[in-house]
């Protein structure tokens, strides 16, 4: 399992690097898929098969496909990428000498400053981004270093728990294997019992947050539809106006 862990770890790093370095959105999405699949391999090597399968089904299957549909319905190409004229039937966009579409003139700086990007406020300066990344690396490293000694063992499940203190009692691998109350780590039953018996309130709060996010997306979409011809009639017919 240690070989699977290191191979998956390296592949996940490569996929993450492709995600943040590729300018083309489709190539970045492929890097995201590689990172998701490799993360599932990491979970599988850590004896967490349920989380590994969930990683494939939810993240690599559902979220990545959703991103792909968004890219399919969003045209991110410019006129230079397509090679088509900016306005069909207009002579001004053609160069008489070459017979090809003329290159558009660059916008003035004043025009660019007058129309700032809606995401300009979300861009973090590079020094701050490096500082935040280093701080996260230090936090993750500290969390790994402070883990109990039994968590850094690779091998079959019973031997991974051997010597760990359970409720103040030292138990060997044979005692753990024969105890029916101890569920296999990472199994579906263990994860479900931990969530629904130990953290039922937190689970319900997360579901409410997801529901609120869906409602917010619907409200934002309806706000952008205001003033578009035909949308008011559709809203009246559906009874939501």
PDB file of N, CA and C in Angstrom, residues 116-171:
ATOM      1  N   UNK A 116     -13.871  47.725 -15.157  1.00  0.00           N
ATOM      2  CA  UNK A 116     -13.065  46.741 -14.430  1.00  0.00           C
ATOM      3  C   UNK A 116     -13.727  45.372 -14.442  1.00  0.00           C
ATOM      4  N   UNK A 117     -12.925  44.352 -14.300  1.00  0.00           N
ATOM      5  CA  UNK A 117     -13.450  42.988 -14.269  1.00  0.00           C
ATOM      6  C   UNK A 117     -14.212  42.755 -12.973  1.00  0.00           C
ATOM      7  N   UNK A 118     -15.316  41.993 -13.027  1.00  0.00           N
ATOM      8  CA  UNK A 118     -16.053  41.723 -11.782  1.00  0.00           C
ATOM      9  C   UNK A 118     -15.258  40.883 -10.799  1.00  0.00           C
ATOM     10  N   UNK A 119     -14.191  40.211 -11.281  1.00  0.00           N
ATOM     11  CA  UNK A 119     -13.387  39.377 -10.402  1.00  0.00           C
ATOM     12  C   UNK A 119     -12.072  40.049 -10.015  1.00  0.00           C
ATOM     13  N   UNK A 120     -11.943  41.351 -10.339  1.00  0.00           N
ATOM     14  CA  UNK A 120     -10.688  42.030 -10.038  1.00  0.00           C
ATOM     15  C   UNK A 120     -10.452  42.136  -8.536  1.00  0.00           C
ATOM     16  N   UNK A 121     -11.521  42.247  -7.761  1.00  0.00           N
ATOM     17  CA  UNK A 121     -11.355  42.332  -6.316  1.00  0.00           C
ATOM     18  C   UNK A 121     -10.996  41.021  -5.660  1.00  0.00           C
ATOM     19  N   UNK A 122     -11.178  39.887  -6.388  1.00  0.00           N
ATOM     20  CA  UNK A 122     -10.885  38.576  -5.830  1.00  0.00           C
ATOM     21  C   UNK A 122      -9.462  38.128  -6.093  1.00  0.00           C
ATOM     22  N   UNK A 123      -8.731  38.863  -6.933  1.00  0.00           N
ATOM     23  CA  UNK A 123      -7.368  38.484  -7.265  1.00  0.00           C
ATOM     24  C   UNK A 123      -6.448  38.851  -6.110  1.00  0.00           C
ATOM     25  N   UNK A 124      -5.694  37.864  -5.628  1.00  0.00           N
ATOM     26  CA  UNK A 124      -4.792  38.085  -4.505  1.00  0.00           C
ATOM     27  C   UNK A 124      -3.397  38.417  -5.030  1.00  0.00           C
ATOM     28  N   UNK A 125      -2.725  39.401  -4.453  1.00  0.00           N
ATOM     29  CA  UNK A 125      -1.350  39.693  -4.878  1.00  0.00           C
ATOM     30  C   UNK A 125      -0.442  38.482  -4.682  1.00  0.00           C
ATOM     31  N   UNK A 126       0.572  38.371  -5.520  1.00  0.00           N
ATOM     32  CA  UNK A 126       1.444  37.198  -5.469  1.00  0.00           C
ATOM     33  C   UNK A 126       2.155  37.037  -4.125  1.00  0.00           C
ATOM     34  N   UNK A 127       2.702  38.109  -3.527  1.00  0.00           N
ATOM     35  CA  UNK A 127       3.336  37.911  -2.216  1.00  0.00           C
ATOM     36  C   UNK A 127       2.369  37.394  -1.159  1.00  0.00           C
ATOM     37  N   UNK A 128       1.136  37.907  -1.171  1.00  0.00           N
ATOM     38  CA  UNK A 128       0.149  37.433  -0.210  1.00  0.00           C
ATOM     39  C   UNK A 128      -0.236  35.980  -0.486  1.00  0.00           C
ATOM     40  N   UNK A 129      -0.357  35.622  -1.767  1.00  0.00           N
ATOM     41  CA  UNK A 129      -0.687  34.239  -2.115  1.00  0.00           C
ATOM     42  C   UNK A 129       0.410  33.284  -1.664  1.00  0.00           C
ATOM     43  N   UNK A 130       1.675  33.685  -1.842  1.00  0.00           N
ATOM     44  CA  UNK A 130       2.787  32.848  -1.388  1.00  0.00           C
ATOM     45  C   UNK A 130       2.773  32.711   0.130  1.00  0.00           C
ATOM     46  N   UNK A 131       2.481  33.805   0.840  1.00  0.00           N
ATOM     47  CA  UNK A 131       2.438  33.758   2.302  1.00  0.00           C
ATOM     48  C   UNK A 131       1.320  32.842   2.794  1.00  0.00           C
ATOM     49  N   UNK A 132       0.148  32.940   2.168  1.00  0.00           N
ATOM     50  CA  UNK A 132      -0.972  32.078   2.566  1.00  0.00           C
ATOM     51  C   UNK A 132      -0.653  30.614   2.282  1.00  0.00           C
ATOM     52  N   UNK A 133      -0.030  30.335   1.144  1.00  0.00           N
ATOM     53  CA  UNK A 133       0.326  28.955   0.802  1.00  0.00           C
ATOM     54  C   UNK A 133       1.339  28.385   1.791  1.00  0.00           C
ATOM     55  N   UNK A 134       2.337  29.175   2.153  1.00  0.00           N
ATOM     56  CA  UNK A 134       3.323  28.708   3.129  1.00  0.00           C
ATOM     57  C   UNK A 134       2.688  28.487   4.498  1.00  0.00           C
ATOM     58  N   UNK A 135       1.756  29.369   4.887  1.00  0.00           N
ATOM     59  CA  UNK A 135       1.076  29.192   6.172  1.00  0.00           C
ATOM     60  C   UNK A 135       0.257  27.903   6.186  1.00  0.00           C
ATOM     61  N   UNK A 136      -0.440  27.618   5.090  1.00  0.00           N
ATOM     62  CA  UNK A 136      -1.197  26.366   5.009  1.00  0.00           C
ATOM     63  C   UNK A 136      -0.273  25.154   5.041  1.00  0.00           C
ATOM     64  N   UNK A 137       0.880  25.253   4.371  1.00  0.00           N
ATOM     65  CA  UNK A 137       1.839  24.151   4.391  1.00  0.00           C
ATOM     66  C   UNK A 137       2.348  23.890   5.801  1.00  0.00           C
ATOM     67  N   UNK A 138       2.624  24.951   6.547  1.00  0.00           N
ATOM     68  CA  UNK A 138       3.082  24.794   7.931  1.00  0.00           C
ATOM     69  C   UNK A 138       1.992  24.159   8.793  1.00  0.00           C
ATOM     70  N   UNK A 139       0.744  24.592   8.611  1.00  0.00           N
ATOM     71  CA  UNK A 139      -0.363  24.019   9.394  1.00  0.00           C
ATOM     72  C   UNK A 139      -0.556  22.541   9.087  1.00  0.00           C
ATOM     73  N   UNK A 140      -0.519  22.175   7.817  1.00  0.00           N
ATOM     74  CA  UNK A 140      -0.687  20.767   7.444  1.00  0.00           C
ATOM     75  C   UNK A 140       0.467  19.917   7.967  1.00  0.00           C
ATOM     76  N   UNK A 141       1.691  20.452   7.879  1.00  0.00           N
ATOM     77  CA  UNK A 141       2.846  19.711   8.380  1.00  0.00           C
ATOM     78  C   UNK A 141       2.763  19.517   9.888  1.00  0.00           C
ATOM     79  N   UNK A 142       2.335  20.559  10.606  1.00  0.00           N
ATOM     80  CA  UNK A 142       2.187  20.438  12.058  1.00  0.00           C
ATOM     81  C   UNK A 142       1.117  19.415  12.423  1.00  0.00           C
ATOM     82  N   UNK A 143       0.021  19.384  11.648  1.00  0.00           N
ATOM     83  CA  UNK A 143      -1.034  18.406  11.925  1.00  0.00           C
ATOM     84  C   UNK A 143      -0.543  16.985  11.696  1.00  0.00           C
ATOM     85  N   UNK A 144       0.289  16.782  10.663  1.00  0.00           N
ATOM     86  CA  UNK A 144       0.808  15.441  10.389  1.00  0.00           C
ATOM     87  C   UNK A 144       1.807  15.017  11.452  1.00  0.00           C
ATOM     88  N   UNK A 145       2.654  15.941  11.886  1.00  0.00           N
ATOM     89  CA  UNK A 145       3.682  15.607  12.874  1.00  0.00           C
ATOM     90  C   UNK A 145       3.065  15.251  14.217  1.00  0.00           C
ATOM     91  N   UNK A 146       1.980  15.914  14.588  1.00  0.00           N
ATOM     92  CA  UNK A 146       1.366  15.688  15.897  1.00  0.00           C
ATOM     93  C   UNK A 146       0.401  14.510  15.922  1.00  0.00           C
ATOM     94  N   UNK A 147       0.257  13.764  14.826  1.00  0.00           N
ATOM     95  CA  UNK A 147      -0.620  12.595  14.835  1.00  0.00           C
ATOM     96  C   UNK A 147      -0.039  11.501  15.722  1.00  0.00           C
ATOM     97  N   UNK A 148      -0.879  10.643  16.295  1.00  0.00           N
ATOM     98  CA  UNK A 148      -0.362   9.510  17.078  1.00  0.00           C
ATOM     99  C   UNK A 148       0.508   8.606  16.225  1.00  0.00           C
ATOM    100  N   UNK A 149       1.355   7.834  16.896  1.00  0.00           N
ATOM    101  CA  UNK A 149       2.316   7.001  16.168  1.00  0.00           C
ATOM    102  C   UNK A 149       1.639   5.926  15.337  1.00  0.00           C
ATOM    103  N   UNK A 150       0.442   5.498  15.720  1.00  0.00           N
ATOM    104  CA  UNK A 150      -0.224   4.431  14.990  1.00  0.00           C
ATOM    105  C   UNK A 150      -0.769   4.850  13.650  1.00  0.00           C
ATOM    106  N   UNK A 151      -0.852   6.144  13.396  1.00  0.00           N
ATOM    107  CA  UNK A 151      -1.446   6.615  12.148  1.00  0.00           C
ATOM    108  C   UNK A 151      -0.461   6.623  10.987  1.00  0.00           C
ATOM    109  N   UNK A 152       0.815   6.433  11.255  1.00  0.00           N
ATOM    110  CA  UNK A 152       1.787   6.460  10.163  1.00  0.00           C
ATOM    111  C   UNK A 152       2.227   5.063   9.759  1.00  0.00           C
ATOM    112  N   UNK A 153       1.390   4.078  10.027  1.00  0.00           N
ATOM    113  CA  UNK A 153       1.718   2.702   9.679  1.00  0.00           C
ATOM    114  C   UNK A 153       0.926   2.269   8.455  1.00  0.00           C
ATOM    115  N   UNK A 154       1.599   1.587   7.570  1.00  0.00           N
ATOM    116  CA  UNK A 154       0.946   1.019   6.396  1.00  0.00           C
ATOM    117  C   UNK A 154       0.901  -0.495   6.569  1.00  0.00           C
ATOM    118  N   UNK A 155      -0.239  -1.059   6.303  1.00  0.00           N
ATOM    119  CA  UNK A 155      -0.379  -2.499   6.412  1.00  0.00           C
ATOM    120  C   UNK A 155      -1.823  -2.880   6.599  1.00  0.00           C
ATOM    121  N   UNK A 156      -2.098  -4.150   6.898  1.00  0.00           N
ATOM    122  CA  UNK A 156      -3.483  -4.579   7.131  1.00  0.00           C
ATOM    123  C   UNK A 156      -4.100  -3.815   8.289  1.00  0.00           C
ATOM    124  N   UNK A 157      -5.402  -3.738   8.284  1.00  0.00           N
ATOM    125  CA  UNK A 157      -6.096  -2.918   9.276  1.00  0.00           C
ATOM    126  C   UNK A 157      -5.806  -3.299  10.715  1.00  0.00           C
ATOM    127  N   UNK A 158      -5.888  -4.585  11.105  1.00  0.00           N
ATOM    128  CA  UNK A 158      -5.635  -4.902  12.512  1.00  0.00           C
ATOM    129  C   UNK A 158      -4.242  -4.491  12.971  1.00  0.00           C
ATOM    130  N   UNK A 159      -3.216  -4.701  12.112  1.00  0.00           N
ATOM    131  CA  UNK A 159      -1.868  -4.325  12.524  1.00  0.00           C
ATOM    132  C   UNK A 159      -1.698  -2.816  12.600  1.00  0.00           C
ATOM    133  N   UNK A 160      -2.513  -2.084  11.835  1.00  0.00           N
ATOM    134  CA  UNK A 160      -2.422  -0.625  11.891  1.00  0.00           C
ATOM    135  C   UNK A 160      -2.897  -0.100  13.234  1.00  0.00           C
ATOM    136  N   UNK A 161      -3.809  -0.839  13.892  1.00  0.00           N
ATOM    137  CA  UNK A 161      -4.315  -0.428  15.192  1.00  0.00           C
ATOM    138  C   UNK A 161      -3.524  -1.037  16.340  1.00  0.00           C
ATOM    139  N   UNK A 162      -2.585  -1.873  16.063  1.00  0.00           N
ATOM    140  CA  UNK A 162      -1.878  -2.587  17.119  1.00  0.00           C
ATOM    141  C   UNK A 162      -1.106  -1.610  18.000  1.00  0.00           C
ATOM    142  N   UNK A 163      -1.342  -1.687  19.284  1.00  0.00           N
ATOM    143  CA  UNK A 163      -0.633  -0.848  20.231  1.00  0.00           C
ATOM    144  C   UNK A 163      -1.261   0.499  20.479  1.00  0.00           C
ATOM    145  N   UNK A 164      -2.362   0.840  19.801  1.00  0.00           N
ATOM    146  CA  UNK A 164      -3.028   2.116  20.020  1.00  0.00           C
ATOM    147  C   UNK A 164      -3.930   2.014  21.243  1.00  0.00           C
ATOM    148  N   UNK A 165      -3.966   3.062  22.005  1.00  0.00           N
ATOM    149  CA  UNK A 165      -4.748   3.080  23.236  1.00  0.00           C
ATOM    150  C   UNK A 165      -6.211   3.346  22.907  1.00  0.00           C
ATOM    151  N   UNK A 166      -7.092   2.360  23.161  1.00  0.00           N
ATOM    152  CA  UNK A 166      -8.527   2.512  22.972  1.00  0.00           C
ATOM    153  C   UNK A 166      -9.184   2.683  24.337  1.00  0.00           C
ATOM    154  N   UNK A 167      -9.650   3.897  24.607  1.00  0.00           N
ATOM    155  CA  UNK A 167     -10.360   4.198  25.846  1.00  0.00           C
ATOM    156  C   UNK A 167      -9.536   3.798  27.067  1.00  0.00           C
ATOM    157  N   UNK A 168      -8.248   4.076  27.000  1.00  0.00           N
ATOM    158  CA  UNK A 168      -7.391   3.802  28.141  1.00  0.00           C
ATOM    159  C   UNK A 168      -6.943   2.366  28.263  1.00  0.00           C
ATOM    160  N   UNK A 169      -7.255   1.499  27.293  1.00  0.00           N
ATOM    161  CA  UNK A 169      -6.904   0.081  27.362  1.00  0.00           C
ATOM    162  C   UNK A 169      -6.066  -0.269  26.142  1.00  0.00           C
ATOM    163  N   UNK A 170      -4.896  -0.845  26.398  1.00  0.00           N
ATOM    164  CA  UNK A 170      -4.048  -1.280  25.294  1.00  0.00           C
ATOM    165  C   UNK A 170      -4.583  -2.591  24.731  1.00  0.00           C
ATOM    166  N   UNK A 171      -4.775  -2.653  23.420  1.00  0.00           N
ATOM    167  CA  UNK A 171      -5.308  -3.855  22.785  1.00  0.00           C
ATOM    168  C   UNK A 171      -4.380  -4.288  21.658  1.00  0.00           C
TER     169      UNK A 171
END
